[in-house]
PDB file of C-alpha atoms in Angstrom:
ATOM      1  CA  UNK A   1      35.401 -13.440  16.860  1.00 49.00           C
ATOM      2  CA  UNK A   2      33.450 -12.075  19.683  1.00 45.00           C
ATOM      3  CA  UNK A   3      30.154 -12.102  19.565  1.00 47.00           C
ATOM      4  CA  UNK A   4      27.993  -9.263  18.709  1.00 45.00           C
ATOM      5  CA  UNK A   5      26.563  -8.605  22.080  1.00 47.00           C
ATOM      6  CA  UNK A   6      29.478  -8.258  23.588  1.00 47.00           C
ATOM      7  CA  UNK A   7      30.999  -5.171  21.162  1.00 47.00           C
ATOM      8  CA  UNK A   8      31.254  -1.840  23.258  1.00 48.00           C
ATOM      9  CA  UNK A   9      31.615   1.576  21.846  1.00 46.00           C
ATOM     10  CA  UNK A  10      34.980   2.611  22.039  1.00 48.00           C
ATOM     11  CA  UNK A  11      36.324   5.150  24.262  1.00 46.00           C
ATOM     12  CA  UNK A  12      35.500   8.693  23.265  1.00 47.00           C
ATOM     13  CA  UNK A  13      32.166   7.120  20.777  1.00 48.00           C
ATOM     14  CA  UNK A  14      29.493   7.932  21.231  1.00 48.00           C
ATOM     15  CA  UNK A  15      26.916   4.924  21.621  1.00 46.00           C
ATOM     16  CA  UNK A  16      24.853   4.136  18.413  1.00 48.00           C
ATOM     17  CA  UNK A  17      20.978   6.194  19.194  1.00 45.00           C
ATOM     18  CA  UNK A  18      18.202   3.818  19.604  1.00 45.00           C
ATOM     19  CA  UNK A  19      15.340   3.428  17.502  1.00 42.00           C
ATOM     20  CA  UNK A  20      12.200   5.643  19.399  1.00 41.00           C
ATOM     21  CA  UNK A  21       9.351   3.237  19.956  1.00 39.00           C
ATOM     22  CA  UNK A  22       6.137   4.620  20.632  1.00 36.00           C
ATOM     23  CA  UNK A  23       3.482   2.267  23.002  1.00 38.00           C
ATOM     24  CA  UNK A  24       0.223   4.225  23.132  1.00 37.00           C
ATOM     25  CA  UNK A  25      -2.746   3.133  25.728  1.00 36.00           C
ATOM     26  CA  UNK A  26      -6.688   2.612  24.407  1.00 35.00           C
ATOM     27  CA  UNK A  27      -8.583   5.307  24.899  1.00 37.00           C
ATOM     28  CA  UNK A  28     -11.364   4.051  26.816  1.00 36.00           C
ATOM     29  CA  UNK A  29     -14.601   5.032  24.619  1.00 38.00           C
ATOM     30  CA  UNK A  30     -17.753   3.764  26.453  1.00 38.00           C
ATOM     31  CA  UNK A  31     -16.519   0.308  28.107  1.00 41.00           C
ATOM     32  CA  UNK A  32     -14.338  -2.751  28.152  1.00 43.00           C
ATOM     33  CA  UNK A  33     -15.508  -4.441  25.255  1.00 43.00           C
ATOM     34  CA  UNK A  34     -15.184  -1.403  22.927  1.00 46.00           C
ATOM     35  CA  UNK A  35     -11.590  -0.991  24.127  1.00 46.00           C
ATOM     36  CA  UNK A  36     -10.285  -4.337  23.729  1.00 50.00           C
ATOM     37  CA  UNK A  37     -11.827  -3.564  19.915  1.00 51.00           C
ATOM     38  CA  UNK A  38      -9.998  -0.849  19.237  1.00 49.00           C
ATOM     39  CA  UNK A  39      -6.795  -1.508  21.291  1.00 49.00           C
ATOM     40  CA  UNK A  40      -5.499  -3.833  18.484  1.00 52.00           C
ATOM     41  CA  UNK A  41      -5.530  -1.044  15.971  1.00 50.00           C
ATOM     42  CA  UNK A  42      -3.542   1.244  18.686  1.00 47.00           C
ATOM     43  CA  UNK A  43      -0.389   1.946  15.822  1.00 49.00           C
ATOM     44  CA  UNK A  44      -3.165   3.073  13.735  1.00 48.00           C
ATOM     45  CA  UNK A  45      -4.554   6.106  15.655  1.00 51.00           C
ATOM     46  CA  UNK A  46      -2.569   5.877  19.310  1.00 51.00           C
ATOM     47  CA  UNK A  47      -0.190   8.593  18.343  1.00 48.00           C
ATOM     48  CA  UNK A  48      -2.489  10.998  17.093  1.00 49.00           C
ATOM     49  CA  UNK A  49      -5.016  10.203  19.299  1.00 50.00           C
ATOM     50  CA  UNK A  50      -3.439  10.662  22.578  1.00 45.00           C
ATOM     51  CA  UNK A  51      -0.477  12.831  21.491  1.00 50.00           C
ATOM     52  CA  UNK A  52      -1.909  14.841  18.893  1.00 56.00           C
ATOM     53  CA  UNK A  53      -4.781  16.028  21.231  1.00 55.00           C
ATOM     54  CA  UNK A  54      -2.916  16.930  23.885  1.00 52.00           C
ATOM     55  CA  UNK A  55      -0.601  18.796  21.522  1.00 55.00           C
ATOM     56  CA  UNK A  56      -4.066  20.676  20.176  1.00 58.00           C
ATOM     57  CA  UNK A  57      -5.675  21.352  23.368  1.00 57.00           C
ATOM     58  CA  UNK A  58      -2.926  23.285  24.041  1.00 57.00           C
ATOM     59  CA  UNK A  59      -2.681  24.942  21.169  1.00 57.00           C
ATOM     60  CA  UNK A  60      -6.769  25.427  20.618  1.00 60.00           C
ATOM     61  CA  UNK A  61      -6.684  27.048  24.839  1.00 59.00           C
ATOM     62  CA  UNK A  62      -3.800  29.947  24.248  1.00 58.00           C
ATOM     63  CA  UNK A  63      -5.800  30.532  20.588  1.00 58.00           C
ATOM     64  CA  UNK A  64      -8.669  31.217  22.392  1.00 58.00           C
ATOM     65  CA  UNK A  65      -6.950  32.700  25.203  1.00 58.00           C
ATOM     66  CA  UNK A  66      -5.366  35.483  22.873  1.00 57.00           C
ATOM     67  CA  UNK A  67      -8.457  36.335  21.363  1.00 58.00           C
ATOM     68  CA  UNK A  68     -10.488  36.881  24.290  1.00 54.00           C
ATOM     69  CA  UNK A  69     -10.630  40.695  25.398  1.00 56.00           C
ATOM     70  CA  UNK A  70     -13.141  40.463  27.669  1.00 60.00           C
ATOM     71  CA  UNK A  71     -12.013  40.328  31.454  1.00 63.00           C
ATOM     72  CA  UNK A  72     -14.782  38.258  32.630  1.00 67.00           C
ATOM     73  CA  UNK A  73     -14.237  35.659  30.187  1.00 67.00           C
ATOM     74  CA  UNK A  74     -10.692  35.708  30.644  1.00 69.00           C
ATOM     75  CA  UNK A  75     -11.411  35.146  34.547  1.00 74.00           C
ATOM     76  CA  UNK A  76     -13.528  31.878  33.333  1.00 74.00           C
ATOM     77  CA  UNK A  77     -11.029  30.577  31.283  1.00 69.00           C
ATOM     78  CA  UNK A  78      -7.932  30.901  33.812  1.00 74.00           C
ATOM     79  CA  UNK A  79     -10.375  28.831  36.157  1.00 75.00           C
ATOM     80  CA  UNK A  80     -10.389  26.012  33.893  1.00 72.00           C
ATOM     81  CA  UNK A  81      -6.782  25.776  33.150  1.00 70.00           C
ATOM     82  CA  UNK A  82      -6.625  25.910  36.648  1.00 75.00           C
ATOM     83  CA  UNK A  83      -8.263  22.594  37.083  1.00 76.00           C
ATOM     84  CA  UNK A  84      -6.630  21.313  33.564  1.00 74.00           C
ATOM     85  CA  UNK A  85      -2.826  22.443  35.224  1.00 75.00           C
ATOM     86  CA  UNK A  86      -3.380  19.407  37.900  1.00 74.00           C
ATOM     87  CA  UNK A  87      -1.301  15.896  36.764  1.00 79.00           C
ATOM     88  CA  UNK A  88      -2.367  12.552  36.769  1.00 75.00           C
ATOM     89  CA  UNK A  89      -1.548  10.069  39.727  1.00 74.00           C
ATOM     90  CA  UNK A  90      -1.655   6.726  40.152  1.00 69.00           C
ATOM     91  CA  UNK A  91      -3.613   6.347  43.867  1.00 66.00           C
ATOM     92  CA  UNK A  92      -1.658   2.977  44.256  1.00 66.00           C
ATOM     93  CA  UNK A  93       1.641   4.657  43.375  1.00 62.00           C
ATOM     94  CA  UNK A  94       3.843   5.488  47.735  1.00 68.00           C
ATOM     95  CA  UNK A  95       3.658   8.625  48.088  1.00 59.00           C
ATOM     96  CA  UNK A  96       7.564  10.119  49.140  1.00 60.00           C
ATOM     97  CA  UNK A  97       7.444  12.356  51.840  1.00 63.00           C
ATOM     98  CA  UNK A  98      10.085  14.572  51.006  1.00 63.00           C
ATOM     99  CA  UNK A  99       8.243  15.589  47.966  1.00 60.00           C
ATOM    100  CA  UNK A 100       6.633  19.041  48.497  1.00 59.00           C
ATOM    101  CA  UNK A 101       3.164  19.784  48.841  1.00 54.00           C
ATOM    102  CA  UNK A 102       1.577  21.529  46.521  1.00 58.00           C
ATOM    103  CA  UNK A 103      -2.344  23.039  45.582  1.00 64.00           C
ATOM    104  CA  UNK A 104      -2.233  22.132  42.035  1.00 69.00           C
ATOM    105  CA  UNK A 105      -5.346  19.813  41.528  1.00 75.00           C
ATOM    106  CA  UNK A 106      -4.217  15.564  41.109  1.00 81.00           C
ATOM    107  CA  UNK A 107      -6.269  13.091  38.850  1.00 78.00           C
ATOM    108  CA  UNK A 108      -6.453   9.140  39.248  1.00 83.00           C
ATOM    109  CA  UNK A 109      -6.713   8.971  35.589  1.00 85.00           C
ATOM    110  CA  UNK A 110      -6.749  11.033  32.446  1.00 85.00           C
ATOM    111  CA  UNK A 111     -10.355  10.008  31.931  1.00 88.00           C
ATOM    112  CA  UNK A 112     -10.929  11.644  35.338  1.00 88.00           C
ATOM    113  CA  UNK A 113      -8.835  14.953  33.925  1.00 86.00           C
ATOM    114  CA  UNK A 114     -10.381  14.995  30.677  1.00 88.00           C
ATOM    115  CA  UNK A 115     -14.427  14.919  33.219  1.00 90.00           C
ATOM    116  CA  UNK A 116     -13.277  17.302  35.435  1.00 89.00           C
ATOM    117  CA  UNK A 117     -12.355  19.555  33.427  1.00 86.00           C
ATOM    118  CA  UNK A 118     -15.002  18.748  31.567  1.00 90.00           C
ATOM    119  CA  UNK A 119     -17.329  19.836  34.566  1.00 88.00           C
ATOM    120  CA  UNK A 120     -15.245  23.063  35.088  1.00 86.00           C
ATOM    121  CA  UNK A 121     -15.677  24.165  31.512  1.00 84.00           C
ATOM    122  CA  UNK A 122     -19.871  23.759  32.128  1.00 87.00           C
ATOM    123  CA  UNK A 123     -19.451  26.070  35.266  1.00 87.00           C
ATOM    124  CA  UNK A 124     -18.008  28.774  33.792  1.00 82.00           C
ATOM    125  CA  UNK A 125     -19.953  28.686  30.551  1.00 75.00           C
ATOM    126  CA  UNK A 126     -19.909  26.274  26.925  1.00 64.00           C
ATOM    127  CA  UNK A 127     -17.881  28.895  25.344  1.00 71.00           C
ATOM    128  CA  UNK A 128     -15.138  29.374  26.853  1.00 65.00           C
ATOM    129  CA  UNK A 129     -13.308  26.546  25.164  1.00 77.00           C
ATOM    130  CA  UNK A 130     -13.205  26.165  21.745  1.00 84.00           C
ATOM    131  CA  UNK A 131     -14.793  22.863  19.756  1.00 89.00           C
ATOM    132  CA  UNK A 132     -11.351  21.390  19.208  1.00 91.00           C
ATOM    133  CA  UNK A 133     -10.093  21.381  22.725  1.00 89.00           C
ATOM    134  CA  UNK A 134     -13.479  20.339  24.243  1.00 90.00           C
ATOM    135  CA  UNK A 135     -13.126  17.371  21.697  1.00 92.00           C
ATOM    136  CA  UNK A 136     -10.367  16.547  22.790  1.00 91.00           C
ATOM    137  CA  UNK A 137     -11.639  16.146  26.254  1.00 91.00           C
ATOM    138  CA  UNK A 138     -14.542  14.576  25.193  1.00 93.00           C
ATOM    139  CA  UNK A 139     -12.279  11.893  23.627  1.00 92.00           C
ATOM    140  CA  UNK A 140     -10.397  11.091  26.610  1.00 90.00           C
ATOM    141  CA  UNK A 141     -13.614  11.184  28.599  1.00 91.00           C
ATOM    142  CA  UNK A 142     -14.373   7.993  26.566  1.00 90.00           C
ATOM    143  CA  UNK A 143     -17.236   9.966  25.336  1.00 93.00           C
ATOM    144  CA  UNK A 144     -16.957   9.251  21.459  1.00 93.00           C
ATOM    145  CA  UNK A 145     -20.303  10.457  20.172  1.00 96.00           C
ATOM    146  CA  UNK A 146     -20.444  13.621  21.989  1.00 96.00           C
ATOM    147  CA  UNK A 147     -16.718  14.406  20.701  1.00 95.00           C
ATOM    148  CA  UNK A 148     -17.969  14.327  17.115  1.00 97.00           C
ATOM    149  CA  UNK A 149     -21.025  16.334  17.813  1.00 96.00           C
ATOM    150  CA  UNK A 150     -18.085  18.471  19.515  1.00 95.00           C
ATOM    151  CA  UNK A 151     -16.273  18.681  16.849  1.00 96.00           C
ATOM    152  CA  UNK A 152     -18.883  19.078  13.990  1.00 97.00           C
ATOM    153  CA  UNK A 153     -19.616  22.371  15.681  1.00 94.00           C
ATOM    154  CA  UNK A 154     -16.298  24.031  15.513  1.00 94.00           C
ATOM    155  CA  UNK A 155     -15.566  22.265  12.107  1.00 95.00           C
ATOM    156  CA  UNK A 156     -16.385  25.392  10.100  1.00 94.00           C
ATOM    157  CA  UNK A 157     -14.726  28.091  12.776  1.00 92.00           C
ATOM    158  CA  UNK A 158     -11.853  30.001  10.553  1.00 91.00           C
ATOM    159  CA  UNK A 159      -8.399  29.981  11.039  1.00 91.00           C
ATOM    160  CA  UNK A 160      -5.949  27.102  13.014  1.00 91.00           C
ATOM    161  CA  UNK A 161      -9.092  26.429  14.971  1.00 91.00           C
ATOM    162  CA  UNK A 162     -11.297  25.246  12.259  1.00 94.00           C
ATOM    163  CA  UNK A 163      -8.225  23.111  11.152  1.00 94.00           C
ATOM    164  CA  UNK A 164      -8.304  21.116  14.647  1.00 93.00           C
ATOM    165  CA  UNK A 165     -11.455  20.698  14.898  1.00 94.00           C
ATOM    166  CA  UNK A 166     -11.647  19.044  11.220  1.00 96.00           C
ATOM    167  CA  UNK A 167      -8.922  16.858  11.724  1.00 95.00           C
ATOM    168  CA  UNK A 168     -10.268  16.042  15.402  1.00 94.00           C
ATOM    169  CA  UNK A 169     -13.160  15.098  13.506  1.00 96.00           C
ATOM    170  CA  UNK A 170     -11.399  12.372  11.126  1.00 96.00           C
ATOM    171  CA  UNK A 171      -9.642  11.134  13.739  1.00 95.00           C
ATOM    172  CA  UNK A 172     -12.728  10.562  16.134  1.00 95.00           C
ATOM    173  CA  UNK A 173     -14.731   9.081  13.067  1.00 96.00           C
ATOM    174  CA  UNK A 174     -12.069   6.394  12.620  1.00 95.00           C
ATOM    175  CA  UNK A 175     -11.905   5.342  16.029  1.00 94.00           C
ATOM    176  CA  UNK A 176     -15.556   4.747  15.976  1.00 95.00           C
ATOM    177  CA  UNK A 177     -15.087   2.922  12.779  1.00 95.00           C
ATOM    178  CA  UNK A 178     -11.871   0.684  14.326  1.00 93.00           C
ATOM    179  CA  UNK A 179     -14.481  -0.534  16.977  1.00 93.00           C
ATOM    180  CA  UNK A 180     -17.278  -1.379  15.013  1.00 93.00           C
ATOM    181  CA  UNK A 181     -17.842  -5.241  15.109  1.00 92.00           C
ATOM    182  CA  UNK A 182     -19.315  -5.771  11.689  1.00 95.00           C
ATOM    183  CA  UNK A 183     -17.332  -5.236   8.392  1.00 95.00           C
ATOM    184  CA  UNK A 184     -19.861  -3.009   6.263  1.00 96.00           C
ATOM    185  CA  UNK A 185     -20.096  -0.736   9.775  1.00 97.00           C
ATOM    186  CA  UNK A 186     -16.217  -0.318   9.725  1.00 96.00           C
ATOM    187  CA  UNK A 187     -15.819   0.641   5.649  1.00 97.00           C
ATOM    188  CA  UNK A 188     -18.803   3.006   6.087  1.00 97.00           C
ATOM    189  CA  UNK A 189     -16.926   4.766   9.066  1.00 97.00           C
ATOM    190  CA  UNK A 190     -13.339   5.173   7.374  1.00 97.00           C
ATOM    191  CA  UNK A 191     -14.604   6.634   4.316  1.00 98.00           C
ATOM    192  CA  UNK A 192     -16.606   9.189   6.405  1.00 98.00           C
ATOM    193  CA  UNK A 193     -13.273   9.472   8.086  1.00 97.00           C
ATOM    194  CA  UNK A 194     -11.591   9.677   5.169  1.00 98.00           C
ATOM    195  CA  UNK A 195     -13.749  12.186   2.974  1.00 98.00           C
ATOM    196  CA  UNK A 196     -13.377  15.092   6.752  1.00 98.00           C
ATOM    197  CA  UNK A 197      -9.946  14.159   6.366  1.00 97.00           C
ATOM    198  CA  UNK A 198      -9.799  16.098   3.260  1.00 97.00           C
ATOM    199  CA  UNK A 199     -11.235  18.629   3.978  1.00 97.00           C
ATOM    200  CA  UNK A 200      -8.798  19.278   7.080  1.00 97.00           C
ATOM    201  CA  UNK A 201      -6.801  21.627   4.983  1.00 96.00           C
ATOM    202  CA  UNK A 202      -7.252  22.457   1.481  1.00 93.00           C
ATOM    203  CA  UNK A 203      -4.569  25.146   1.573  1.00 95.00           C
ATOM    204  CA  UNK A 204      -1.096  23.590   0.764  1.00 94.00           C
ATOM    205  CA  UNK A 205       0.826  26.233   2.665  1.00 94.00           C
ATOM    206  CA  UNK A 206      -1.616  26.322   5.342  1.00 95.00           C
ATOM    207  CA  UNK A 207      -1.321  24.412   8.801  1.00 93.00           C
ATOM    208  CA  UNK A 208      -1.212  21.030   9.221  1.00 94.00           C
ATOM    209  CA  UNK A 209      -1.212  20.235   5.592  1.00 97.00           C
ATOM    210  CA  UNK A 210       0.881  17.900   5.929  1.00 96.00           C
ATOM    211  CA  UNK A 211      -0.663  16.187   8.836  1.00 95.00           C
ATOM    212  CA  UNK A 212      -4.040  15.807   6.926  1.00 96.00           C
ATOM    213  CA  UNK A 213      -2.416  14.496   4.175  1.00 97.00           C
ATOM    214  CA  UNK A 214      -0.901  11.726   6.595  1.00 96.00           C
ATOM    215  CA  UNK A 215      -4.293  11.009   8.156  1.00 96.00           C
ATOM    216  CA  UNK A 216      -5.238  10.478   4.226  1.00 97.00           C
ATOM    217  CA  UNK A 217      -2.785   8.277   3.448  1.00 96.00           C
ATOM    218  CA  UNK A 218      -3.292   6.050   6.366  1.00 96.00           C
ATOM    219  CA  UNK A 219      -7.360   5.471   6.135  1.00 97.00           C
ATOM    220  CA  UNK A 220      -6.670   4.928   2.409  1.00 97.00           C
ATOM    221  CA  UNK A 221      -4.440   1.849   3.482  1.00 96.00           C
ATOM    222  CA  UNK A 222      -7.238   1.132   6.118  1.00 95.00           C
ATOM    223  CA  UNK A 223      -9.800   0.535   2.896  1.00 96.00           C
ATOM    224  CA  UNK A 224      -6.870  -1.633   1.115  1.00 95.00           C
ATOM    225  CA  UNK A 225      -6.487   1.255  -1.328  1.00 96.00           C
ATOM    226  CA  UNK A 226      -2.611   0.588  -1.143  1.00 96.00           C
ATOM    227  CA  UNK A 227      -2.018   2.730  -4.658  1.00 96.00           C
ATOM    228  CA  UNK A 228      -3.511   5.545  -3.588  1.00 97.00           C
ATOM    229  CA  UNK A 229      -1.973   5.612  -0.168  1.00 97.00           C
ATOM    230  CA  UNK A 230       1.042   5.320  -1.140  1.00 97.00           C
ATOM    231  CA  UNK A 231       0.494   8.568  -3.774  1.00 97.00           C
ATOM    232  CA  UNK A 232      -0.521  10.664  -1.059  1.00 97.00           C
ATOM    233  CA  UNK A 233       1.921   9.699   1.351  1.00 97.00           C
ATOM    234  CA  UNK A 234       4.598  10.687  -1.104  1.00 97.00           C
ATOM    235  CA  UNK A 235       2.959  13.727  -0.995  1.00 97.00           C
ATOM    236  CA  UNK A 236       3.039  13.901   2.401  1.00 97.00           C
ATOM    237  CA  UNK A 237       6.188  12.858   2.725  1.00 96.00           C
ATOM    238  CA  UNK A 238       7.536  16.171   0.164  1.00 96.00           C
ATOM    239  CA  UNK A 239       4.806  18.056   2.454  1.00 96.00           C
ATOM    240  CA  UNK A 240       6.647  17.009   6.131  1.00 94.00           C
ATOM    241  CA  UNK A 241      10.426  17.230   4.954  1.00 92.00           C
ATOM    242  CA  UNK A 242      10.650  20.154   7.719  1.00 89.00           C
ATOM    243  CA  UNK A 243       9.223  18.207  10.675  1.00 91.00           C
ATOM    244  CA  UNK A 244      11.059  15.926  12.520  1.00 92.00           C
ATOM    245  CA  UNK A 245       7.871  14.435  14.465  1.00 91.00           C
ATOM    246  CA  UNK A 246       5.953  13.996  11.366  1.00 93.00           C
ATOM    247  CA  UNK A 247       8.611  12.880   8.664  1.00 94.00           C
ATOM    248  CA  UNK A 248       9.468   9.387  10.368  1.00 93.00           C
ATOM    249  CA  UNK A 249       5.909   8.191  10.127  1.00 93.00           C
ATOM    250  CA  UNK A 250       5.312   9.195   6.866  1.00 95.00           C
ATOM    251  CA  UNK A 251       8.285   6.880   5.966  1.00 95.00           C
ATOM    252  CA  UNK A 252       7.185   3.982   8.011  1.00 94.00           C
ATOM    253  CA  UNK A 253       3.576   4.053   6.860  1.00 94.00           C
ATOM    254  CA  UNK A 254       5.758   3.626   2.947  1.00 95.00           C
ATOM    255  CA  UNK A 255       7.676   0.887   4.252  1.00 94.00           C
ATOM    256  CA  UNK A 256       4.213  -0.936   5.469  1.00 93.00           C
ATOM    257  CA  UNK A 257       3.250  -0.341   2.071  1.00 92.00           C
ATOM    258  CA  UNK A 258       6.158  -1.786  -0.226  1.00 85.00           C
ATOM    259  CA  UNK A 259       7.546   1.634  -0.850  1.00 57.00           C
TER     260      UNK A 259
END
């Protein structure tokens, strides 16, 4: 019998799909040390953390975008996304010289995107980002602290934005909690995490519901509450039946569980 490695697909089959794996990189949040503390935990809050965000600044920019009538503030918004448009580079990375040259703005880093636009949203004025979006930034900044105060202040705004800004805020609590070095620092920080968490959406047909109740779910496990997590990630999991990004990691946050 041949081995297994050696099986092909046959002719005209199509080759079995491979299982998505997801490798998320620490957000750097105030130095080395606090890193390396919460890079161990990166499954935990990676995906949410850097994908989510960028997913909401998006979102949180064309909200605020659409609501703003007045031309000047319009002007100071299009100048940030200007600077937020430019892509990250790697200075080490040969440059080809075919490639054509362009005037969009480059970054060595995402923590040098997230600061300048950071710097472009104080020149033209606090508000013309919303909370959730300038969390965001604030997060990949590395600035933790000033991403909940961020946060806190668009927490009550109505509407999706409100919602982004609440769940920002979870999020950001329990990556402070992930890299605090004593034990009673940590539970502290996921049950503050956990308590904004419900509060992210209260409305079961609302946005994100299901999202909040993942974010539940998984501090609950965090805190060893393995019964309850795994009643609220059922829910979740009836909750995110439509969503093909979500419904996977409900299941696999079961499976951790026993379920």
């Amino acid at each position: 019998m041949a081995d297994k490695d050696d099986k092909k697909p046959k002719s005209g089959a199509s080759a079995p799909k491979a299982t998505p794996t997801f490798d998320p990189k620490p957000v750097s949040v105030g130095g080395e040390s606090l890193v390396e503390r919460i890079y161990p935990h990166r499954f935990k809050i990676g995906l949410f953390v850097l994908l989510g965000f960028a997913v909401w600044a998006i979102i949180a920019v064309v909200i605020h975008f659409r609501e703003t009538k007045d031309e000047k503030a319009t002007a100071k918004l299009a100048a940030v996304l200007d600077v937020a448009s430019g892509k990250v580079v790697d200075p080490a990375a040969p440059v080809d010289p075919n490639s054509p040259v362009t005037k969009e703005p480059t970054f060595k880093s995402p923590t040098d995107r997230a600061n300048q636009v950071l710097d472009a949203i104080a020149k033209q004025g606090t508000d013309v980002a919303g909370a959730a979006y300038k969390g965001a930034l604030l997060v990949e900044a590395g600035k933790l602290d000033e991403a909940i105060v961020e946060y806190k202040r668009g927490q009550t705004a109505k509407g999706l934005e409100g919602v982004l800004a609440r769940e920002g805020l979870g999020l950001a609590q329990e990556m402070k909690a992930e890299a605090a070095k004593d034990a009673a620092t940590r539970q502290k920080g996921l049950e503050e995490a956990l308590a904004t968490f419900k509060t992210v959406q209260p409305d079961d047909q609302g946005p994100r519901y299901a999202y909040a109740l993942y974010h539940q779910g998984r501090v609950q496990a965090l805190l060893g509450k393995n019964a309850e997590a795994k009643v609220t990630l059922e829910k979740a999991k009836e909750a995110s039946k439509a969503s093909a990004e979500l419904a996977p990691l409900v299941d696999e946050r079961l499976a951790s569980l026993g379920t």
